[in-house]
mmCIF file of C-alpha atoms in Angstrom:
data_model
loop_
_atom_site.group_PDB
_atom_site.id
_atom_site.type_symbol
_atom_site.label_atom_id
_atom_site.label_comp_id
_atom_site.label_asym_id
_atom_site.label_seq_id
_atom_site.Cartn_x
_atom_site.Cartn_y
_atom_site.Cartn_z
ATOM 1 C CA UNK C 12 129.975 71.501 99.198
ATOM 2 C CA UNK C 13 128.180 71.690 102.240
ATOM 3 C CA UNK C 14 130.312 70.117 105.043
ATOM 4 C CA UNK C 15 128.651 67.614 106.913
ATOM 5 C CA UNK C 16 127.595 68.654 110.432
ATOM 6 C CA UNK C 17 130.708 68.639 112.756
ATOM 7 C CA UNK C 18 133.052 68.281 110.151
ATOM 8 C CA UNK C 19 135.737 71.209 110.032
ATOM 9 C CA UNK C 20 136.667 72.255 106.567
ATOM 10 C CA UNK C 21 139.005 75.343 105.391
ATOM 11 C CA UNK C 22 137.071 77.591 103.602
ATOM 12 C CA UNK C 23 137.156 80.876 102.004
ATOM 13 C CA UNK C 24 135.845 83.687 103.899
ATOM 14 C CA UNK C 25 133.054 84.025 101.299
ATOM 15 C CA UNK C 26 132.282 80.616 101.316
ATOM 16 C CA UNK C 27 132.220 80.131 104.351
ATOM 17 C CA UNK C 28 129.399 82.878 104.833
ATOM 18 C CA UNK C 29 127.448 81.720 102.393
ATOM 19 C CA UNK C 30 127.402 78.278 103.393
ATOM 20 C CA UNK C 31 126.465 79.866 107.274
ATOM 21 C CA UNK C 32 123.634 81.454 105.229
ATOM 22 C CA UNK C 33 122.303 78.602 103.294
ATOM 23 C CA UNK C 34 122.151 76.919 106.439
ATOM 24 C CA UNK C 35 120.100 79.954 107.928
ATOM 25 C CA UNK C 36 117.703 79.412 105.175
ATOM 26 C CA UNK C 37 117.538 75.934 105.547
ATOM 27 C CA UNK C 38 116.494 76.370 109.095
ATOM 28 C CA UNK C 39 113.701 78.472 108.183
ATOM 29 C CA UNK C 40 111.865 75.930 106.592
ATOM 30 C CA UNK C 41 110.948 74.283 110.238
ATOM 31 C CA UNK C 42 111.074 77.570 112.452
ATOM 32 C CA UNK C 43 110.629 81.187 112.224
ATOM 33 C CA UNK C 44 113.084 83.756 112.068
ATOM 34 C CA UNK C 45 113.171 84.892 115.374
ATOM 35 C CA UNK C 46 114.125 81.213 116.854
ATOM 36 C CA UNK C 47 117.226 81.073 115.039
ATOM 37 C CA UNK C 48 119.909 81.978 117.116
ATOM 38 C CA UNK C 49 123.946 82.291 116.491
ATOM 39 C CA UNK C 50 124.171 79.480 119.029
ATOM 40 C CA UNK C 51 121.893 77.074 117.041
ATOM 41 C CA UNK C 52 123.464 77.921 113.865
ATOM 42 C CA UNK C 53 126.960 77.613 115.009
ATOM 43 C CA UNK C 54 126.288 74.171 116.167
ATOM 44 C CA UNK C 55 124.592 73.077 112.935
ATOM 45 C CA UNK C 56 127.491 74.297 110.750
ATOM 46 C CA UNK C 57 129.817 72.776 113.078
ATOM 47 C CA UNK C 58 131.467 76.129 114.245
ATOM 48 C CA UNK C 59 132.010 77.859 117.476
ATOM 49 C CA UNK C 60 130.094 80.772 118.433
ATOM 50 C CA UNK C 61 133.077 82.861 117.925
ATOM 51 C CA UNK C 62 133.837 82.176 114.415
ATOM 52 C CA UNK C 63 130.099 82.691 113.616
ATOM 53 C CA UNK C 64 130.435 86.229 115.260
ATOM 54 C CA UNK C 65 133.227 86.653 113.064
ATOM 55 C CA UNK C 66 130.926 86.767 109.815
ATOM 56 C CA UNK C 67 128.272 88.414 111.520
ATOM 57 C CA UNK C 68 128.329 91.307 113.746
ATOM 58 C CA UNK C 69 124.893 90.457 115.466
ATOM 59 C CA UNK C 70 122.269 88.012 115.353
ATOM 60 C CA UNK C 71 120.253 90.573 113.757
ATOM 61 C CA UNK C 72 123.225 91.017 111.159
ATOM 62 C CA UNK C 73 122.866 87.242 110.234
ATOM 63 C CA UNK C 74 118.568 87.567 110.057
ATOM 64 C CA UNK C 75 119.125 90.373 107.539
ATOM 65 C CA UNK C 76 121.838 88.332 105.353
ATOM 66 C CA UNK C 77 119.425 85.387 105.397
ATOM 67 C CA UNK C 78 116.159 87.739 104.315
ATOM 68 C CA UNK C 79 118.541 89.054 101.547
ATOM 69 C CA UNK C 80 119.197 86.102 100.362
ATOM 70 C CA UNK C 81 115.616 85.032 100.504
ATOM 71 C CA UNK C 82 114.571 88.371 98.333
ATOM 72 C CA UNK C 83 117.445 87.212 95.707
ATOM 73 C CA UNK C 84 116.321 83.601 95.353
ATOM 74 C CA UNK C 85 112.872 84.808 95.173
ATOM 75 C CA UNK C 86 113.314 87.512 92.412
ATOM 76 C CA UNK C 87 115.486 84.716 90.627
ATOM 77 C CA UNK C 88 112.727 82.346 90.699
ATOM 78 C CA UNK C 89 110.084 84.772 89.381
ATOM 79 C CA UNK C 90 112.091 86.398 86.910
ATOM 80 C CA UNK C 91 109.303 86.830 83.971
ATOM 81 C CA UNK C 92 110.088 84.843 80.687
ATOM 82 C CA UNK C 93 111.320 87.022 78.203
ATOM 83 C CA UNK C 94 110.151 85.345 75.316
ATOM 84 C CA UNK C 95 106.517 84.988 76.496
ATOM 85 C CA UNK C 96 103.895 87.473 76.210
ATOM 86 C CA UNK C 97 103.041 89.865 79.146
ATOM 87 C CA UNK C 98 100.183 87.858 80.052
ATOM 88 C CA UNK C 99 101.624 84.305 79.945
ATOM 89 C CA UNK C 100 104.857 85.820 81.799
ATOM 90 C CA UNK C 101 102.831 86.948 84.714
ATOM 91 C CA UNK C 102 101.063 83.464 84.750
ATOM 92 C CA UNK C 103 104.619 81.963 84.770
ATOM 93 C CA UNK C 104 105.811 84.442 87.430
ATOM 94 C CA UNK C 105 102.758 83.836 89.800
ATOM 95 C CA UNK C 106 103.154 80.141 89.561
ATOM 96 C CA UNK C 107 107.031 80.310 90.250
ATOM 97 C CA UNK C 108 106.097 82.782 93.425
ATOM 98 C CA UNK C 109 103.819 80.055 94.535
ATOM 99 C CA UNK C 110 106.670 77.370 93.897
ATOM 100 C CA UNK C 111 108.847 79.429 96.080
ATOM 101 C CA UNK C 112 106.276 80.486 98.752
ATOM 102 C CA UNK C 113 105.029 76.728 99.494
ATOM 103 C CA UNK C 114 108.554 75.796 99.753
ATOM 104 C CA UNK C 115 109.752 78.241 102.287
ATOM 105 C CA UNK C 116 106.560 79.534 103.961
ATOM 106 C CA UNK C 117 108.424 80.499 107.433
ATOM 107 C CA UNK C 118 111.250 82.533 105.351
ATOM 108 C CA UNK C 119 108.187 84.002 102.883
ATOM 109 C CA UNK C 120 106.338 85.241 106.344
ATOM 110 C CA UNK C 121 109.827 86.226 107.551
ATOM 111 C CA UNK C 122 110.514 88.660 104.317
ATOM 112 C CA UNK C 123 107.326 90.301 103.684
ATOM 113 C CA UNK C 124 107.137 91.298 107.878
ATOM 114 C CA UNK C 125 110.454 92.633 107.475
ATOM 115 C CA UNK C 126 108.977 95.585 105.589
ATOM 116 C CA UNK C 127 107.651 96.800 108.830
ATOM 117 C CA UNK C 128 110.360 95.511 110.858
ATOM 118 C CA UNK C 129 112.196 98.166 113.219
ATOM 119 C CA UNK C 130 115.469 97.463 111.692
ATOM 120 C CA UNK C 131 116.185 99.788 108.524
ATOM 121 C CA UNK C 132 118.215 97.306 106.925
ATOM 122 C CA UNK C 133 115.371 94.447 106.963
ATOM 123 C CA UNK C 134 113.120 96.924 105.649
ATOM 124 C CA UNK C 135 115.672 97.853 102.798
ATOM 125 C CA UNK C 136 115.739 94.333 102.064
ATOM 126 C CA UNK C 137 111.947 94.031 101.982
ATOM 127 C CA UNK C 138 111.099 96.829 100.208
ATOM 128 C CA UNK C 139 113.927 96.284 97.567
ATOM 129 C CA UNK C 140 112.700 93.082 96.683
ATOM 130 C CA UNK C 141 109.224 94.584 96.212
ATOM 131 C CA UNK C 142 110.686 97.438 94.300
ATOM 132 C CA UNK C 143 112.368 95.073 91.887
ATOM 133 C CA UNK C 144 108.750 93.024 91.231
ATOM 134 C CA UNK C 145 107.072 96.144 90.521
ATOM 135 C CA UNK C 146 109.599 97.513 88.302
ATOM 136 C CA UNK C 147 109.213 94.290 86.174
ATOM 137 C CA UNK C 148 105.616 94.754 85.955
ATOM 138 C CA UNK C 149 105.940 98.271 84.783
ATOM 139 C CA UNK C 150 108.273 97.951 82.487
ATOM 140 C CA UNK C 151 105.729 95.150 80.589
ATOM 141 C CA UNK C 152 102.972 97.627 81.120
ATOM 142 C CA UNK C 153 103.173 99.557 77.791
ATOM 143 C CA UNK C 154 102.969 96.225 75.762
ATOM 144 C CA UNK C 155 99.734 95.720 77.613
ATOM 145 C CA UNK C 156 98.450 99.334 76.294
ATOM 146 C CA UNK C 157 98.341 100.281 80.057
ATOM 147 C CA UNK C 158 100.163 104.184 80.429
ATOM 148 C CA UNK C 159 102.784 104.298 82.675
ATOM 149 C CA UNK C 160 102.325 106.791 85.152
ATOM 150 C CA UNK C 161 101.093 107.759 89.301
ATOM 151 C CA UNK C 162 98.050 105.567 89.269
ATOM 152 C CA UNK C 163 99.765 102.676 87.382
ATOM 153 C CA UNK C 164 102.331 103.030 89.797
ATOM 154 C CA UNK C 165 100.213 103.398 92.738
ATOM 155 C CA UNK C 166 98.317 100.432 91.398
ATOM 156 C CA UNK C 167 101.058 98.014 90.933
ATOM 157 C CA UNK C 168 102.434 98.590 94.452
ATOM 158 C CA UNK C 169 98.782 98.162 95.870
ATOM 159 C CA UNK C 170 98.153 94.772 93.887
ATOM 160 C CA UNK C 171 102.058 93.461 95.478
ATOM 161 C CA UNK C 172 100.141 94.334 98.923
ATOM 162 C CA UNK C 173 97.251 92.506 97.771
ATOM 163 C CA UNK C 174 99.201 89.605 96.985
ATOM 164 C CA UNK C 175 101.120 89.683 100.045
ATOM 165 C CA UNK C 176 98.188 89.952 102.350
ATOM 166 C CA UNK C 177 95.980 87.026 100.540
ATOM 167 C CA UNK C 178 99.622 84.967 100.530
ATOM 168 C CA UNK C 179 100.026 85.061 104.025
ATOM 169 C CA UNK C 180 96.102 84.226 104.869
ATOM 170 C CA UNK C 181 96.225 81.538 102.433
ATOM 171 C CA UNK C 182 99.019 80.167 104.016
ATOM 172 C CA UNK C 183 97.595 80.166 107.403
ATOM 173 C CA UNK C 184 94.178 79.263 106.658
ATOM 174 C CA UNK C 185 94.722 77.268 103.578
ATOM 175 C CA UNK C 186 90.876 77.814 102.488
ATOM 176 C CA UNK C 187 91.671 77.036 98.940
ATOM 177 C CA UNK C 188 93.451 75.010 96.723
ATOM 178 C CA UNK C 189 96.794 75.776 94.908
ATOM 179 C CA UNK C 190 95.329 76.300 91.683
ATOM 180 C CA UNK C 191 92.388 78.720 92.755
ATOM 181 C CA UNK C 192 94.479 80.717 94.589
ATOM 182 C CA UNK C 193 96.974 80.908 91.926
ATOM 183 C CA UNK C 194 94.191 82.522 89.818
ATOM 184 C CA UNK C 195 93.377 84.917 92.256
ATOM 185 C CA UNK C 196 96.747 86.429 92.705
ATOM 186 C CA UNK C 197 97.001 86.148 88.643
ATOM 187 C CA UNK C 198 94.009 87.527 87.733
ATOM 188 C CA UNK C 199 93.609 90.705 90.050
ATOM 189 C CA UNK C 200 96.371 92.302 88.113
ATOM 190 C CA UNK C 201 94.744 92.559 84.941
ATOM 191 C CA UNK C 202 91.509 93.339 86.723
ATOM 192 C CA UNK C 203 93.232 96.397 88.361
ATOM 193 C CA UNK C 204 94.846 97.571 85.703
ATOM 194 C CA UNK C 205 91.691 97.633 83.069
ATOM 195 C CA UNK C 206 89.263 99.291 85.560
ATOM 196 C CA UNK C 207 91.590 101.499 87.781
ATOM 197 C CA UNK C 208 94.060 102.466 85.343
ATOM 198 C CA UNK C 209 92.000 104.510 82.609
ATOM 199 C CA UNK C 210 93.865 104.904 79.415
ATOM 200 C CA UNK C 211 91.687 107.966 78.535
ATOM 201 C CA UNK C 212 92.276 109.940 81.418
ATOM 202 C CA UNK C 213 95.734 111.834 82.059
ATOM 203 C CA UNK C 214 97.052 109.362 84.333
ATOM 204 C CA UNK N 19 85.395 119.419 128.841
ATOM 205 C CA UNK N 20 89.396 119.519 128.092
ATOM 206 C CA UNK N 21 90.849 121.663 130.713
ATOM 207 C CA UNK N 22 93.204 124.293 129.796
ATOM 208 C CA UNK N 23 97.135 123.196 129.766
ATOM 209 C CA UNK N 24 97.993 123.231 133.222
ATOM 210 C CA UNK N 25 95.083 123.561 134.846
ATOM 211 C CA UNK N 26 93.879 120.660 137.692
ATOM 212 C CA UNK N 27 90.391 119.708 137.321
ATOM 213 C CA UNK N 28 89.156 117.314 139.289
ATOM 214 C CA UNK N 29 88.201 114.362 137.017
ATOM 215 C CA UNK N 30 86.374 110.716 137.213
ATOM 216 C CA UNK N 31 88.997 107.938 136.411
ATOM 217 C CA UNK N 32 87.204 107.495 133.131
ATOM 218 C CA UNK N 33 86.811 111.105 132.220
ATOM 219 C CA UNK N 34 90.647 111.913 133.047
ATOM 220 C CA UNK N 35 91.735 108.336 131.104
ATOM 221 C CA UNK N 36 89.791 109.985 127.724
ATOM 222 C CA UNK N 37 91.406 113.062 128.387
ATOM 223 C CA UNK N 38 94.796 111.753 127.766
ATOM 224 C CA UNK N 39 93.813 109.623 125.093
ATOM 225 C CA UNK N 40 92.631 112.241 123.247
ATOM 226 C CA UNK N 41 95.125 114.168 123.986
ATOM 227 C CA UNK N 42 97.656 111.612 122.270
ATOM 228 C CA UNK N 43 95.781 111.838 119.701
ATOM 229 C CA UNK N 44 95.486 115.209 119.004
ATOM 230 C CA UNK N 45 99.621 115.126 119.581
ATOM 231 C CA UNK N 46 99.366 112.637 116.872
ATOM 232 C CA UNK N 47 98.537 115.224 114.236
ATOM 233 C CA UNK N 48 102.035 116.461 114.669
ATOM 234 C CA UNK N 49 104.396 113.925 115.532
ATOM 235 C CA UNK N 50 104.796 110.121 115.273
ATOM 236 C CA UNK N 51 103.798 107.734 117.958
ATOM 237 C CA UNK N 52 106.839 106.910 118.644
ATOM 238 C CA UNK N 53 107.988 110.209 119.890
ATOM 239 C CA UNK N 54 104.961 110.412 122.428
ATOM 240 C CA UNK N 55 106.337 110.091 125.642
ATOM 241 C CA UNK N 56 104.702 109.713 129.150
ATOM 242 C CA UNK N 57 106.575 112.942 129.957
ATOM 243 C CA UNK N 58 105.287 114.893 127.184
ATOM 244 C CA UNK N 59 101.771 114.110 127.312
ATOM 245 C CA UNK N 60 101.908 114.694 131.701
ATOM 246 C CA UNK N 61 103.087 118.273 130.511
ATOM 247 C CA UNK N 62 100.562 118.894 128.264
ATOM 248 C CA UNK N 63 97.723 117.376 130.452
ATOM 249 C CA UNK N 64 99.180 119.182 133.620
ATOM 250 C CA UNK N 65 99.509 116.302 135.415
ATOM 251 C CA UNK N 66 102.415 114.303 137.196
ATOM 252 C CA UNK N 67 104.024 111.606 135.227
ATOM 253 C CA UNK N 68 103.215 109.249 138.285
ATOM 254 C CA UNK N 69 99.471 110.022 137.847
ATOM 255 C CA UNK N 70 99.933 109.243 134.240
ATOM 256 C CA UNK N 71 101.112 105.725 135.073
ATOM 257 C CA UNK N 72 98.301 105.365 137.447
ATOM 258 C CA UNK N 73 96.194 105.284 134.211
ATOM 259 C CA UNK N 74 98.388 103.441 131.958
ATOM 260 C CA UNK N 75 100.974 100.855 132.917
ATOM 261 C CA UNK N 76 103.415 101.884 130.451
ATOM 262 C CA UNK N 77 104.263 104.282 127.218
ATOM 263 C CA UNK N 78 103.454 100.909 125.357
ATOM 264 C CA UNK N 79 100.104 100.641 126.962
ATOM 265 C CA UNK N 80 99.383 103.981 126.475
ATOM 266 C CA UNK N 81 100.220 103.586 122.783
ATOM 267 C CA UNK N 82 97.643 101.050 122.664
ATOM 268 C CA UNK N 83 94.896 102.984 124.075
ATOM 269 C CA UNK N 84 95.766 106.098 121.699
ATOM 270 C CA UNK N 85 95.908 103.253 118.339
ATOM 271 C CA UNK N 86 92.604 101.737 119.858
ATOM 272 C CA UNK N 87 90.711 105.279 119.773
ATOM 273 C CA UNK N 88 91.820 105.895 116.685
ATOM 274 C CA UNK N 89 90.623 102.692 115.041
ATOM 275 C CA UNK N 90 87.187 103.239 116.795
ATOM 276 C CA UNK N 91 87.199 106.912 115.473
ATOM 277 C CA UNK N 92 88.163 105.758 112.054
ATOM 278 C CA UNK N 93 85.306 102.979 112.030
ATOM 279 C CA UNK N 94 82.565 105.274 113.144
ATOM 280 C CA UNK N 95 83.319 108.211 110.344
ATOM 281 C CA UNK N 96 83.462 105.433 107.842
ATOM 282 C CA UNK N 97 80.305 103.413 108.755
ATOM 283 C CA UNK N 98 78.450 102.665 105.333
ATOM 284 C CA UNK N 99 75.056 104.847 105.031
ATOM 285 C CA UNK N 100 72.197 102.046 105.039
ATOM 286 C CA UNK N 101 69.891 104.033 103.063
ATOM 287 C CA UNK N 102 72.480 104.278 100.188
ATOM 288 C CA UNK N 103 72.977 101.623 97.724
ATOM 289 C CA UNK N 104 76.305 99.197 98.076
ATOM 290 C CA UNK N 105 78.228 101.234 95.361
ATOM 291 C CA UNK N 106 77.304 104.346 96.679
ATOM 292 C CA UNK N 107 77.696 103.104 100.318
ATOM 293 C CA UNK N 108 81.290 102.102 99.599
ATOM 294 C CA UNK N 109 81.875 105.967 97.633
ATOM 295 C CA UNK N 110 80.574 107.490 100.991
ATOM 296 C CA UNK N 111 83.112 105.261 102.908
ATOM 297 C CA UNK N 112 85.959 105.752 100.700
ATOM 298 C CA UNK N 113 85.599 109.465 100.879
ATOM 299 C CA UNK N 114 85.329 109.437 104.946
ATOM 300 C CA UNK N 115 88.336 107.283 105.054
ATOM 301 C CA UNK N 116 90.450 109.800 103.072
ATOM 302 C CA UNK N 117 89.020 112.327 105.061
ATOM 303 C CA UNK N 118 89.904 110.934 107.957
ATOM 304 C CA UNK N 119 93.139 109.819 106.879
ATOM 305 C CA UNK N 120 93.910 113.308 105.581
ATOM 306 C CA UNK N 121 93.117 114.751 109.091
ATOM 307 C CA UNK N 122 95.223 112.177 110.488
ATOM 308 C CA UNK N 123 98.288 111.361 108.610
ATOM 309 C CA UNK N 124 100.698 110.223 111.249
ATOM 310 C CA UNK N 125 98.005 108.685 113.014
ATOM 311 C CA UNK N 126 97.209 106.481 109.965
ATOM 312 C CA UNK N 127 100.065 105.299 109.784
ATOM 313 C CA UNK N 128 101.131 104.376 113.451
ATOM 314 C CA UNK N 129 97.444 102.348 112.947
ATOM 315 C CA UNK N 130 98.273 100.588 109.813
ATOM 316 C CA UNK N 131 101.945 99.926 111.135
ATOM 317 C CA UNK N 132 100.303 98.300 114.307
ATOM 318 C CA UNK N 133 99.496 95.529 112.422
ATOM 319 C CA UNK N 134 102.950 94.384 111.908
ATOM 320 C CA UNK N 135 104.026 95.144 115.676
ATOM 321 C CA UNK N 136 105.697 93.098 117.795
ATOM 322 C CA UNK N 137 102.952 94.034 120.606
ATOM 323 C CA UNK N 138 100.455 91.507 120.432
ATOM 324 C CA UNK N 139 97.992 94.268 121.851
ATOM 325 C CA UNK N 140 98.741 96.343 119.242
ATOM 326 C CA UNK N 141 98.164 94.088 116.357
ATOM 327 C CA UNK N 142 94.883 93.464 117.790
ATOM 328 C CA UNK N 143 94.011 96.748 117.884
ATOM 329 C CA UNK N 144 94.897 97.233 113.884
ATOM 330 C CA UNK N 145 93.757 93.594 113.003
ATOM 331 C CA UNK N 146 90.527 94.072 114.591
ATOM 332 C CA UNK N 147 89.767 97.552 112.939
ATOM 333 C CA UNK N 148 90.421 95.957 109.559
ATOM 334 C CA UNK N 149 88.337 92.611 110.731
ATOM 335 C CA UNK N 150 84.968 95.234 111.127
ATOM 336 C CA UNK N 151 86.060 96.892 107.700
ATOM 337 C CA UNK N 152 86.079 93.726 106.046
ATOM 338 C CA UNK N 153 83.012 92.347 107.426
ATOM 339 C CA UNK N 154 81.070 95.605 106.573
ATOM 340 C CA UNK N 155 81.897 94.746 102.734
ATOM 341 C CA UNK N 156 81.189 91.251 103.024
ATOM 342 C CA UNK N 157 77.565 91.475 104.442
ATOM 343 C CA UNK N 158 76.745 93.879 101.445
ATOM 344 C CA UNK N 159 78.461 91.585 98.748
ATOM 345 C CA UNK N 160 75.259 89.529 98.234
ATOM 346 C CA UNK N 161 73.228 92.389 97.483
ATOM 347 C CA UNK N 162 75.972 92.856 94.624
ATOM 348 C CA UNK N 163 75.323 89.406 93.256
ATOM 349 C CA UNK N 164 78.681 88.732 94.635
ATOM 350 C CA UNK N 165 78.693 84.896 96.479
ATOM 351 C CA UNK N 166 80.012 84.828 99.633
ATOM 352 C CA UNK N 167 83.052 81.980 100.448
ATOM 353 C CA UNK N 168 86.702 81.803 100.837
ATOM 354 C CA UNK N 169 87.584 83.814 97.303
ATOM 355 C CA UNK N 170 85.536 86.671 98.159
ATOM 356 C CA UNK N 171 87.174 86.742 101.528
ATOM 357 C CA UNK N 172 90.342 86.545 100.658
ATOM 358 C CA UNK N 173 89.921 89.227 97.753
ATOM 359 C CA UNK N 174 88.204 91.699 100.112
ATOM 360 C CA UNK N 175 90.975 91.156 102.950
ATOM 361 C CA UNK N 176 93.714 91.355 99.959
ATOM 362 C CA UNK N 177 91.695 94.840 98.658
ATOM 363 C CA UNK N 178 91.966 96.207 101.880
ATOM 364 C CA UNK N 179 95.988 96.018 101.939
ATOM 365 C CA UNK N 180 95.885 97.349 98.333
ATOM 366 C CA UNK N 181 94.110 100.576 100.110
ATOM 367 C CA UNK N 182 96.403 100.434 102.700
ATOM 368 C CA UNK N 183 99.394 100.478 100.697
ATOM 369 C CA UNK N 184 98.305 102.999 98.205
ATOM 370 C CA UNK N 185 97.020 105.559 101.099
ATOM 371 C CA UNK N 186 100.643 105.197 102.643
ATOM 372 C CA UNK N 187 102.012 105.949 99.407
ATOM 373 C CA UNK N 188 99.924 108.549 98.501
ATOM 374 C CA UNK N 189 100.589 110.545 101.801
ATOM 375 C CA UNK N 190 104.171 109.884 101.376
ATOM 376 C CA UNK N 191 104.443 111.160 97.584
ATOM 377 C CA UNK N 192 101.321 112.926 96.980
ATOM 378 C CA UNK N 193 101.730 112.368 93.201
ATOM 379 C CA UNK N 194 97.754 112.311 92.856
ATOM 380 C CA UNK N 195 95.070 114.958 93.489
ATOM 381 C CA UNK N 196 92.634 113.742 96.129
ATOM 382 C CA UNK N 197 89.689 113.159 93.628
ATOM 383 C CA UNK N 198 91.752 110.859 91.427
ATOM 384 C CA UNK N 199 93.269 108.647 94.697
ATOM 385 C CA UNK N 200 89.735 108.541 95.937
ATOM 386 C CA UNK N 201 88.687 106.982 92.974
ATOM 387 C CA UNK N 202 91.463 104.230 92.577
ATOM 388 C CA UNK N 203 91.062 103.306 96.194
ATOM 389 C CA UNK N 204 86.817 102.892 95.477
ATOM 390 C CA UNK N 205 86.609 101.703 91.865
ATOM 391 C CA UNK N 206 89.450 98.855 92.656
ATOM 392 C CA UNK N 207 86.836 96.801 94.954
ATOM 393 C CA UNK N 208 84.400 96.380 92.245
ATOM 394 C CA UNK N 209 87.177 95.754 89.754
ATOM 395 C CA UNK N 210 88.649 92.933 91.835
ATOM 396 C CA UNK N 211 84.910 91.457 92.735
ATOM 397 C CA UNK N 212 84.246 91.473 89.011
ATOM 398 C CA UNK N 213 87.276 89.459 87.754
ATOM 399 C CA UNK N 214 88.628 87.734 90.888
ATOM 400 C CA UNK N 215 85.765 86.298 92.172
ATOM 401 C CA UNK N 216 84.049 84.243 89.479
ATOM 402 C CA UNK N 217 80.328 83.806 90.184
ATOM 403 C CA UNK N 218 80.181 80.939 88.202
ATOM 404 C CA UNK N 219 82.569 79.001 90.094
ATOM 405 C CA UNK N 220 81.755 77.113 93.162
ATOM 406 C CA UNK N 221 84.020 79.713 95.069
#
């Protein structure tokens, strides 16, 4: 589908836009988002700078589109298996989460940091991705006997921050092997749910 | 110590600088850091804009100084009681943490968000504050039978992210009363330590 570098191919507006976003994602494998300029992407796509601005209003606009695609892919890969029991589904999702993170470390960092971006659209992408992940867990809480309510909601949101912070550190410091780290981010959720969310309290 | 608004008092350079930082902290009680301009502070301190620039190179420089003082105060208030056992000390520190947060909600948000700032000095303040809090906990881990090592270090850093994320949400949404929320951020640490940090593993 992707034309060779420098080859001009007549494409629909939507297909061209998607191609440019995928190129941005591909570039994120080797460099941080800030370093992906319109010029560099235009050159790699074999299109003019002016054409790129036809699809994206600004470099920032392009970055938001790339981050949005990232969030979409991460959610797609970590979709819990509906046939598995909730703990098995969690284990599968966290394994897929780390697969994606290891495959796109720069992109993952850009997405997580986007939550604190000054650009509200970037925050929306990061917060929207988190909201879907949180919702998936809350939907499965009753099956585990965990009552839903404000304590559970805070705990799940806090756990996701735990996962993101430890993942960023793990990428940076690599002090644990993959299997041990996967265990940390997986068992932490039931650990918190068991102790923090007291089923006897009104929650 | 603080002169009345509009009163000019001859002060040492250090005292004047401290006075201006404290004024910034005071202003943070009612508005976000971004809205605290050099002009507003100069007016409230009864000094000229030029004099303020004599102490701080830029608005950003002033914000970094204010955030630094904030981090210092937060660490001072949450210093664990050396006479208490580790769990009692944790409980006391988290109560003091919430006291400070409730007293300075805007300032707390500025400090936590500083960790993702584009200004490296701002990140240094936020990360430095976190590093001290993490160190205090790691120093007490052996007394609780928790082995130190990479799993414990990641877990404590992740727990602090859990505390920050849930605190930001709690300030925004107030879905829990203070006592219930204090319980969430306090019991979460031993919950994670018991399950995530396996004392039988090499850790």
